[in-house]
CSV table of C-alpha atoms in Angstrom, one decimal:
chain,number,residue,atom,x,y,z
J,1,MET,CA,-7.4,2.8,7.9
J,2,GLY,CA,-8.7,0.7,5.1
J,3,ILE,CA,-8.2,-2.9,3.9
J,4,LEU,CA,-5.0,-2.0,2.1
J,5,GLY,CA,-3.5,-0.4,5.3
J,6,ILE,CA,-4.4,-3.4,7.4
J,7,LEU,CA,-3.0,-5.7,4.7
J,8,THR,CA,0.3,-3.8,4.7
J,9,ILE,CA,0.6,-4.1,8.5
J,10,VAL,CA,-0.2,-7.9,8.3
J,11,PHE,CA,2.5,-8.3,5.6
J,12,ILE,CA,5.1,-6.3,7.6
J,13,VAL,CA,4.5,-8.4,10.7
J,14,LEU,CA,4.7,-11.7,8.7
J,15,LYS,CA,7.9,-10.5,7.2
J,16,LEU,CA,9.4,-9.5,10.5
J,17,ILE,CA,8.6,-12.9,12.1
J,18,ASN,CA,10.0,-14.7,9.0
J,19,VAL,CA,6.7,-16.3,8.0
J,20,ILE,CA,7.1,-14.9,4.5
J,21,THR,CA,10.4,-14.3,2.6
J,22,TRP,CA,9.1,-11.8,0.1
J,23,SER,CA,11.1,-8.8,-0.9
J,24,TRP,CA,10.2,-5.6,1.0
J,25,TRP,CA,8.7,-3.9,-2.1
J,26,LEU,CA,6.1,-6.8,-2.3
J,27,VAL,CA,5.4,-6.5,1.4
J,28,LEU,CA,4.8,-2.7,1.1
J,29,LEU,CA,2.9,-2.9,-2.2
J,30,PRO,CA,-0.6,-2.6,-0.7
J,31,GLY,CA,0.5,0.6,1.0
J,32,ILE,CA,2.0,1.9,-2.2
J,33,ILE,CA,-1.2,1.1,-4.1
J,34,GLU,CA,-3.2,3.0,-1.4
J,35,ILE,CA,-1.0,6.1,-1.7
J,36,VAL,CA,-1.3,6.0,-5.5
J,37,LEU,CA,-5.1,5.8,-5.3
J,38,ILE,CA,-5.2,8.7,-2.9
J,39,ILE,CA,-3.1,10.8,-5.2
J,40,ILE,CA,-5.3,9.9,-8.2
J,41,THR,CA,-8.4,10.9,-6.2
J,42,ILE,CA,-6.9,14.2,-5.2
J,43,ILE,CA,-5.8,15.0,-8.8
J,44,ALA,CA,-9.3,14.0,-10.1
J,45,GLY,CA,-10.9,16.3,-7.4
J,46,ILE,CA,-8.7,19.2,-8.4
J,47,LEU,CA,-9.4,18.7,-12.1
J,48,GLY,CA,-13.1,18.3,-11.4
J,49,CYS,CA,-13.2,21.6,-9.4
J,50,LYS,CA,-11.6,23.6,-12.2
J,51,LYS,CA,-14.3,22.7,-14.7
């Protein structure tokens, strides 16, 4: 679990205890960014292996 995963958990906890009033997509944004980075890395690896 990296910094983005930890940040996502912290934001979720803060949202659930009503410390922050952000929308859920903002709370989950670090997790979404992490997933996108993983997908980009996988695609880059696949493209790199084909050359």
